[in-house]
Amino acid sequence: MSENEKKDVTEKKEKERLDLDLLNKMKAIPGGLVLIPLIIAVVIATFAPQLFQIGGYVTALFYEGNSCMMGFFLIVCGSSIDVRQVGLPLYKGVVMTASKFILGVVLGMIVGALCGDAGIIGLTPFVIIAALTNSNSSLYISLSSQFGNASDTGAVSILALNDGPFFTLVALGATGLANIPIMSLIATIVPLLIGFIWGNIDKEFRRVCATAQPIVTFFMTISIGAKTDVGTIITAGASGVVLGLVSALTAVVFFLVVNAFLPKKERNAMGAAIGTTALNSAQTPAAVGEADPSLESYVPMATAQCATASVITLFLCPFFVTFFDNYMRRNRKGIYSAEGWAADKVAAN
């Protein structure tokens, strides 16, 4: 049999092999690489959480793997950052972090001035600040793989500063009891820096990382949702749901504000991706209560409310980002304009 005949036989076998093309189908759905694994994880966490706890590689990957997968994803994204454009990720991170902090503090202060420490419908000023001044960095990174570029992902090195209670304590005047999480910032920058350096001196590494990005996104998102179940919403009741909806609606504000500070060709939907409440925000009320004992009585409900807000924004945020991305694509704005880096995506459609 000649080489050409062998090649024809091989190609025929490949065509006959069952191929559901699942990855491309998920990529074709707006936000699909985030929403689909997220739904799968939350359903399992709600109805069969023991599946995540069977131990070994399953638990390590699907339940405890979020930090590891995020670190790997940051390496992948860092590899695609052009050394000539390193300033843009830092600039975007500062704009987003400042926007989150200012809006959360302003809303909390307004509620405090009008309603006092008890707040409104069970939402205290401090829980509003706790929920709105931080964002879900993991979800932001996942969304950046579909709706942004390396500069958007790189912005998380600054955005990660709003994880945890630091900004909440600053806003409540408790800075003497908090330290800037320098090590957390360094821990975020290191994998980005590794990918950045390697990707700028090795084109093949950059190419392989670009190919691996969708797979990493899928499994990282499963680990994000594995610790979340719908029972959280029942615990906090209507106030937690309202907090989550308010947090999700801030996506509209951030979309407008962040893009106002960017060059027209860099504007995209990623500003809306910080319209979330971090999954670890449920730990913030306890830190606030320890810093200010007068707020300790509010801690149990605030904890459930923050957890509920994180669940709600986890699901709603991808829809907001998808909506704004479709709007910009249809109208050829920002990254989809003739000067934007995603102009070819409009031409392809």
CSV table of C-alpha atoms in Angstrom, one decimal:
chain,number,residue,atom,x,y,z
A,1,MET,CA,0.0,0.0,0.0
A,2,SER,CA,1.4,3.4,-1.0
A,3,GLU,CA,1.9,6.3,1.4
A,4,ASN,CA,-1.0,8.1,-0.3
A,5,GLU,CA,-3.3,5.1,0.1
A,6,LYS,CA,-2.3,4.8,3.8
A,7,LYS,CA,-3.0,8.5,4.3
A,8,ASP,CA,-6.5,8.1,2.7
A,9,VAL,CA,-7.3,5.2,4.9
A,10,THR,CA,-6.3,7.1,8.0
A,11,GLU,CA,-8.3,10.1,7.0
A,12,LYS,CA,-11.3,7.9,6.3
A,13,LYS,CA,-11.0,6.3,9.8
A,14,GLU,CA,-10.8,9.8,11.4
A,15,LYS,CA,-14.0,10.8,9.6
A,16,GLU,CA,-15.8,7.7,10.7
A,17,ARG,CA,-14.8,8.2,14.4
A,18,LEU,CA,-17.6,9.6,16.6
A,19,ASP,CA,-17.1,13.3,17.2
A,20,LEU,CA,-19.6,15.3,19.2
A,21,ASP,CA,-17.5,18.4,18.9
A,22,LEU,CA,-18.6,19.5,22.4
A,23,LEU,CA,-15.8,22.0,23.0
A,24,ASN,CA,-16.6,24.0,19.8
A,25,LYS,CA,-20.3,23.9,20.6
A,26,MET,CA,-19.7,25.3,24.0
A,27,LYS,CA,-17.4,28.0,22.6
A,28,ALA,CA,-20.2,28.9,20.1
A,29,ILE,CA,-22.6,29.6,23.0
A,30,PRO,CA,-22.0,33.1,24.5
A,31,GLY,CA,-20.3,32.5,27.8
A,32,GLY,CA,-20.7,28.8,27.3
A,33,LEU,CA,-17.3,27.9,28.6
A,34,VAL,CA,-18.2,29.5,31.9
A,35,LEU,CA,-22.0,28.9,32.2
A,36,ILE,CA,-22.1,25.2,31.2
A,37,PRO,CA,-19.5,23.9,33.7
A,38,LEU,CA,-20.8,26.3,36.3
A,39,ILE,CA,-24.3,24.9,36.1
A,40,ILE,CA,-23.0,21.3,36.1
A,41,ALA,CA,-20.9,22.0,39.3
A,42,VAL,CA,-23.7,23.7,41.2
A,43,VAL,CA,-26.2,21.0,40.3
A,44,ILE,CA,-23.8,18.4,41.6
A,45,ALA,CA,-23.0,20.5,44.7
A,46,THR,CA,-26.7,20.8,45.5
A,47,PHE,CA,-28.0,17.2,44.9
A,48,ALA,CA,-24.9,15.0,45.1
A,49,PRO,CA,-22.1,17.0,46.9
A,50,GLN,CA,-20.5,13.7,48.0
A,51,LEU,CA,-19.3,13.2,44.4
A,52,PHE,CA,-16.8,16.0,44.9
A,53,GLN,CA,-15.6,14.4,48.1
A,54,ILE,CA,-14.6,10.9,47.0
A,55,GLY,CA,-11.0,11.9,47.5
A,56,GLY,CA,-7.9,11.5,45.3
A,57,TYR,CA,-7.6,13.2,42.0
A,58,VAL,CA,-11.4,13.9,41.8
A,59,THR,CA,-11.5,16.0,44.9
A,60,ALA,CA,-8.1,17.6,44.2
A,61,LEU,CA,-9.2,18.7,40.7
A,62,PHE,CA,-12.9,19.4,40.9
A,63,TYR,CA,-13.3,20.6,44.5
A,64,GLU,CA,-10.0,21.9,45.7
A,65,GLY,CA,-8.4,22.8,42.4
A,66,ASN,CA,-9.6,26.3,41.9
A,67,SER,CA,-6.4,28.0,43.2
A,68,CYS,CA,-4.2,25.6,41.2
A,69,MET,CA,-6.2,25.9,38.0
A,70,MET,CA,-6.3,29.7,38.4
A,71,GLY,CA,-2.6,29.8,38.8
A,72,PHE,CA,-2.1,27.7,35.7
A,73,PHE,CA,-4.6,29.9,33.8
A,74,LEU,CA,-2.7,33.0,34.8
A,75,ILE,CA,0.5,31.4,33.3
A,76,VAL,CA,-1.5,30.7,30.1
A,77,CYS,CA,-2.8,34.3,29.9
A,78,GLY,CA,0.5,35.8,30.9
A,79,SER,CA,2.1,34.1,27.9
A,80,SER,CA,-0.1,36.1,25.5
A,81,ILE,CA,0.7,39.5,27.0
A,82,ASP,CA,2.9,41.4,24.6
A,83,VAL,CA,6.0,43.0,26.3
A,84,ARG,CA,5.2,46.2,24.4
A,85,GLN,CA,1.8,46.5,26.1
A,86,VAL,CA,2.5,45.6,29.7
A,87,GLY,CA,1.2,49.0,31.0
A,88,LEU,CA,-2.4,48.4,29.9
A,89,PRO,CA,-3.3,45.4,32.2
A,90,LEU,CA,-2.1,47.5,35.2
A,91,TYR,CA,-4.1,50.5,34.1
A,92,LYS,CA,-7.3,48.5,33.6
A,93,GLY,CA,-6.8,46.8,37.1
A,94,VAL,CA,-6.5,50.2,38.8
A,95,VAL,CA,-9.6,51.6,37.1
A,96,MET,CA,-11.7,48.5,37.9
A,97,THR,CA,-10.5,48.3,41.5
A,98,ALA,CA,-11.1,52.0,42.2
A,99,SER,CA,-14.5,51.8,40.6
A,100,LYS,CA,-15.6,48.8,42.8
A,101,PHE,CA,-14.3,50.5,45.9
A,102,ILE,CA,-15.9,53.9,45.3
A,103,LEU,CA,-19.3,52.6,44.3
A,104,GLY,CA,-19.6,50.1,47.2
A,105,VAL,CA,-18.6,52.7,49.7
A,106,VAL,CA,-20.9,55.4,48.3
A,107,LEU,CA,-23.9,53.1,48.4
A,108,GLY,CA,-23.1,51.8,51.9
A,109,MET,CA,-22.7,55.4,53.2
A,110,ILE,CA,-26.0,56.5,51.6
A,111,VAL,CA,-27.9,53.6,53.3
A,112,GLY,CA,-26.2,54.4,56.6
A,113,ALA,CA,-27.0,58.1,56.4
A,114,LEU,CA,-30.7,57.4,55.5
A,115,CYS,CA,-31.4,54.3,57.6
A,116,GLY,CA,-28.8,54.1,60.3
A,117,ASP,CA,-26.8,51.0,61.3
A,118,ALA,CA,-29.8,48.7,60.9
A,119,GLY,CA,-29.9,49.5,57.2
A,120,ILE,CA,-32.8,48.7,54.9
A,121,ILE,CA,-34.8,45.5,54.5
A,122,GLY,CA,-32.2,43.7,56.6
A,123,LEU,CA,-29.2,45.0,54.6
A,124,THR,CA,-26.8,46.9,56.9
A,125,PRO,CA,-24.4,49.5,55.5
A,126,PHE,CA,-21.4,47.2,56.4
A,127,VAL,CA,-22.8,44.2,54.5
A,128,ILE,CA,-23.5,46.4,51.5
A,129,ILE,CA,-19.9,47.6,51.5
A,130,ALA,CA,-18.6,44.1,52.2
A,131,ALA,CA,-20.5,42.7,49.2
A,132,LEU,CA,-20.0,45.5,46.7
A,133,THR,CA,-16.4,46.4,47.2
A,134,ASN,CA,-15.0,43.0,46.1
A,135,SER,CA,-15.4,40.9,43.0
A,136,ASN,CA,-15.2,37.3,42.0
A,137,SER,CA,-11.7,37.2,40.5
A,138,SER,CA,-12.0,33.5,39.4
A,139,LEU,CA,-15.2,34.3,37.4
A,140,TYR,CA,-13.6,37.4,36.0
A,141,ILE,CA,-10.6,35.4,34.7
A,142,SER,CA,-12.9,32.8,33.1
A,143,LEU,CA,-14.9,35.5,31.3
A,144,SER,CA,-11.8,37.2,30.1
A,145,SER,CA,-10.9,34.1,28.2
A,146,GLN,CA,-14.0,34.6,26.0
A,147,PHE,CA,-14.7,38.3,26.0
A,148,GLY,CA,-11.4,40.0,26.6
A,149,ASN,CA,-7.7,39.6,25.9
A,150,ALA,CA,-4.5,39.2,27.8
A,151,SER,CA,-4.6,42.8,29.1
A,152,ASP,CA,-8.0,42.1,30.6
A,153,THR,CA,-6.8,39.0,32.3
A,154,GLY,CA,-3.6,40.7,33.5
A,155,ALA,CA,-5.7,43.3,35.2
A,156,VAL,CA,-6.6,40.7,37.9
A,157,SER,CA,-3.1,41.3,39.4
A,158,ILE,CA,-4.6,44.6,40.7
A,159,LEU,CA,-8.2,43.5,41.0
A,160,ALA,CA,-7.2,40.7,43.4
A,161,LEU,CA,-6.5,43.4,46.0
A,162,ASN,CA,-10.3,43.6,46.7
A,163,ASP,CA,-10.5,40.0,47.7
A,164,GLY,CA,-11.1,39.6,51.4
A,165,PRO,CA,-12.0,42.2,54.1
A,166,PHE,CA,-9.3,44.8,53.6
A,167,PHE,CA,-11.3,47.4,51.6
A,168,THR,CA,-14.3,46.8,53.8
A,169,LEU,CA,-12.3,47.6,56.9
A,170,VAL,CA,-10.8,50.6,55.3
A,171,ALA,CA,-14.3,51.9,54.4
A,172,LEU,CA,-15.5,51.3,58.0
A,173,GLY,CA,-12.5,53.2,59.5
A,174,ALA,CA,-10.8,50.0,60.9
A,175,THR,CA,-7.5,50.3,59.0
A,176,GLY,CA,-5.5,49.9,62.2
A,177,LEU,CA,-6.6,46.3,62.4
A,178,ALA,CA,-5.9,45.3,58.8
A,179,ASN,CA,-2.8,44.9,56.7
A,180,ILE,CA,-2.5,45.3,52.9
A,181,PRO,CA,-2.4,41.7,51.5
A,182,ILE,CA,0.9,42.2,49.8
A,183,MET,CA,1.6,38.4,49.7
A,184,SER,CA,-1.7,37.8,48.0
A,185,LEU,CA,-0.8,40.3,45.4
A,186,ILE,CA,2.6,38.8,44.8
A,187,ALA,CA,1.0,35.3,44.6
A,188,THR,CA,-1.2,36.6,41.8
A,189,ILE,CA,1.6,38.3,39.9
A,190,VAL,CA,4.1,35.5,40.0
A,191,PRO,CA,2.3,33.0,37.6
A,192,LEU,CA,1.4,36.0,35.3
A,193,LEU,CA,5.1,36.9,35.3
A,194,ILE,CA,6.2,33.4,34.5
A,195,GLY,CA,3.8,33.2,31.5
A,196,PHE,CA,4.7,36.7,30.4
A,197,ILE,CA,8.5,36.1,30.3
A,198,TRP,CA,8.2,32.6,28.8
A,199,GLY,CA,5.7,33.7,26.2
A,200,ASN,CA,7.8,36.6,25.1
A,201,ILE,CA,10.9,34.5,24.5
A,202,ASP,CA,9.3,31.4,23.2
A,203,LYS,CA,6.7,31.6,20.4
A,204,GLU,CA,5.9,27.9,20.6
A,205,PHE,CA,5.0,28.1,24.3
A,206,ARG,CA,2.7,31.1,23.5
A,207,ARG,CA,1.0,29.0,20.8
A,208,VAL,CA,0.5,26.0,23.0
A,209,CYS,CA,-0.9,28.1,25.8
A,210,ALA,CA,-3.4,29.7,23.5
A,211,THR,CA,-4.6,26.3,22.5
A,212,ALA,CA,-4.9,25.1,26.1
A,213,GLN,CA,-6.9,28.1,27.3
A,214,PRO,CA,-10.5,26.8,26.7
A,215,ILE,CA,-9.8,23.5,28.4
A,216,VAL,CA,-8.3,25.2,31.5
A,217,THR,CA,-11.3,27.6,31.6
A,218,PHE,CA,-13.8,24.7,31.6
A,219,PHE,CA,-12.2,22.8,34.5
A,220,MET,CA,-11.4,25.9,36.5
A,221,THR,CA,-15.0,27.0,36.3
A,222,ILE,CA,-16.2,23.6,37.7
A,223,SER,CA,-14.0,24.1,40.7
A,224,ILE,CA,-15.5,27.6,41.2
A,225,GLY,CA,-19.0,26.3,41.4
A,226,ALA,CA,-18.3,23.1,43.4
A,227,LYS,CA,-18.6,24.9,46.7
A,228,THR,CA,-21.9,26.6,45.9
A,229,ASP,CA,-25.4,25.2,46.2
A,230,VAL,CA,-28.9,26.7,45.9
A,231,GLY,CA,-29.6,26.1,49.6
A,232,THR,CA,-27.6,29.2,50.4
A,233,ILE,CA,-30.3,31.4,48.9
A,234,ILE,CA,-32.9,29.9,51.2
A,235,THR,CA,-30.9,30.7,54.3
A,236,ALA,CA,-30.6,34.4,53.7
A,237,GLY,CA,-34.0,35.0,52.3
A,238,ALA,CA,-35.2,38.0,50.4
A,239,SER,CA,-32.6,40.4,51.7
A,240,GLY,CA,-29.8,38.2,50.4
A,241,VAL,CA,-31.5,37.9,47.0
A,242,VAL,CA,-31.9,41.7,46.8
A,243,LEU,CA,-28.2,42.2,47.7
A,244,GLY,CA,-27.2,39.8,44.9
A,245,LEU,CA,-29.5,41.6,42.4
A,246,VAL,CA,-28.1,45.0,43.4
A,247,SER,CA,-24.5,43.6,43.1
A,248,ALA,CA,-25.3,42.1,39.7
A,249,LEU,CA,-26.9,45.3,38.4
A,250,THR,CA,-23.7,47.3,39.2
A,251,ALA,CA,-22.4,45.5,36.1
A,252,VAL,CA,-24.2,48.1,34.0
A,253,VAL,CA,-22.4,51.0,35.9
A,254,PHE,CA,-19.0,49.3,35.6
A,255,PHE,CA,-19.4,48.6,31.9
A,256,LEU,CA,-20.0,52.4,31.3
A,257,VAL,CA,-17.4,53.7,33.8
A,258,VAL,CA,-14.5,51.4,32.9
A,259,ASN,CA,-15.0,51.9,29.2
A,260,ALA,CA,-15.1,55.7,29.7
A,261,PHE,CA,-11.4,55.4,30.9
A,262,LEU,CA,-10.2,53.2,28.0
A,263,PRO,CA,-9.2,54.1,24.5
A,264,LYS,CA,-12.1,53.5,22.1
A,265,LYS,CA,-10.3,50.6,20.4
A,266,GLU,CA,-9.8,48.8,23.8
A,267,ARG,CA,-13.4,49.2,25.0
A,268,ASN,CA,-15.2,45.8,25.6
A,269,ALA,CA,-17.7,44.1,27.9
A,270,MET,CA,-15.2,43.2,30.7
A,271,GLY,CA,-16.1,46.1,32.8
A,272,ALA,CA,-19.4,44.3,33.5
A,273,ALA,CA,-17.4,41.3,34.6
A,274,ILE,CA,-16.7,42.9,38.0
A,275,GLY,CA,-20.4,43.3,38.8
A,276,THR,CA,-20.1,40.3,41.1
A,277,THR,CA,-19.6,39.5,44.8
A,278,ALA,CA,-16.7,37.3,45.6
A,279,LEU,CA,-17.2,33.7,46.7
A,280,ASN,CA,-15.1,34.4,49.7
A,281,SER,CA,-17.0,37.5,50.7
A,282,ALA,CA,-19.0,35.3,53.3
A,283,GLN,CA,-15.8,35.4,55.4
A,284,THR,CA,-15.7,39.2,55.4
A,285,PRO,CA,-18.5,39.9,58.0
A,286,ALA,CA,-16.7,37.8,60.6
A,287,ALA,CA,-13.5,39.9,60.1
A,288,VAL,CA,-15.5,43.1,60.4
A,289,GLY,CA,-17.3,41.9,63.5
A,290,GLU,CA,-13.9,41.1,65.1
A,291,ALA,CA,-12.6,44.5,64.2
A,292,ASP,CA,-15.7,46.3,65.5
A,293,PRO,CA,-17.6,44.4,68.2
A,294,SER,CA,-20.6,46.8,67.9
A,295,LEU,CA,-21.3,45.1,64.5
A,296,GLU,CA,-21.0,41.5,65.8
A,297,SER,CA,-24.7,41.0,66.1
A,298,TYR,CA,-25.1,41.5,62.4
A,299,VAL,CA,-22.5,39.0,61.4
A,300,PRO,CA,-24.5,35.7,61.1
A,301,MET,CA,-27.1,37.2,58.7
A,302,ALA,CA,-24.5,39.3,56.9
A,303,THR,CA,-22.5,36.1,56.2
A,304,ALA,CA,-25.6,34.3,54.7
A,305,GLN,CA,-26.4,37.5,52.7
A,306,CYS,CA,-22.9,37.8,51.2
A,307,ALA,CA,-22.9,34.1,50.3
A,308,THR,CA,-26.3,34.4,48.6
A,309,ALA,CA,-25.1,37.5,46.7
A,310,SER,CA,-22.1,35.5,45.5
A,311,VAL,CA,-24.3,32.7,44.2
A,312,ILE,CA,-26.7,35.1,42.4
A,313,THR,CA,-23.9,37.2,40.7
A,314,LEU,CA,-22.1,34.0,39.8
A,315,PHE,CA,-25.0,33.2,37.4
A,316,LEU,CA,-26.1,36.6,36.4
A,317,CYS,CA,-22.8,38.2,35.6
A,318,PRO,CA,-22.0,36.1,32.5
A,319,PHE,CA,-25.4,37.1,31.0
A,320,PHE,CA,-24.6,40.8,31.5
A,321,VAL,CA,-21.2,40.4,30.0
A,322,THR,CA,-22.6,38.5,27.0
A,323,PHE,CA,-25.4,41.1,26.5
A,324,PHE,CA,-22.9,44.0,26.4
A,325,ASP,CA,-20.5,42.0,24.2
A,326,ASN,CA,-23.2,41.2,21.7
A,327,TYR,CA,-24.2,44.9,21.7
A,328,MET,CA,-20.7,46.0,20.9
A,329,ARG,CA,-20.3,43.3,18.3
A,330,ARG,CA,-23.5,44.3,16.5
A,331,ASN,CA,-22.6,48.0,16.5
A,332,ARG,CA,-18.9,47.5,15.8
A,333,LYS,CA,-17.9,49.4,18.9
A,334,GLY,CA,-14.7,49.2,20.9
A,335,ILE,CA,-12.7,46.0,20.2
A,336,TYR,CA,-15.1,45.2,17.3
A,337,SER,CA,-14.5,48.5,15.5
A,338,ALA,CA,-12.2,48.6,12.5
A,339,GLU,CA,-9.3,49.6,14.8
A,340,GLY,CA,-10.0,47.0,17.5
A,341,TRP,CA,-8.2,43.8,18.0
A,342,ALA,CA,-11.4,41.7,17.6
A,343,ALA,CA,-12.5,43.3,14.3
A,344,ASP,CA,-11.9,40.0,12.5
A,345,LYS,CA,-14.5,38.3,14.7
A,346,VAL,CA,-17.2,40.6,13.2
A,347,ALA,CA,-15.9,39.9,9.7
A,348,ALA,CA,-16.1,36.2,10.4
A,349,ASN,CA,-19.7,36.4,11.3
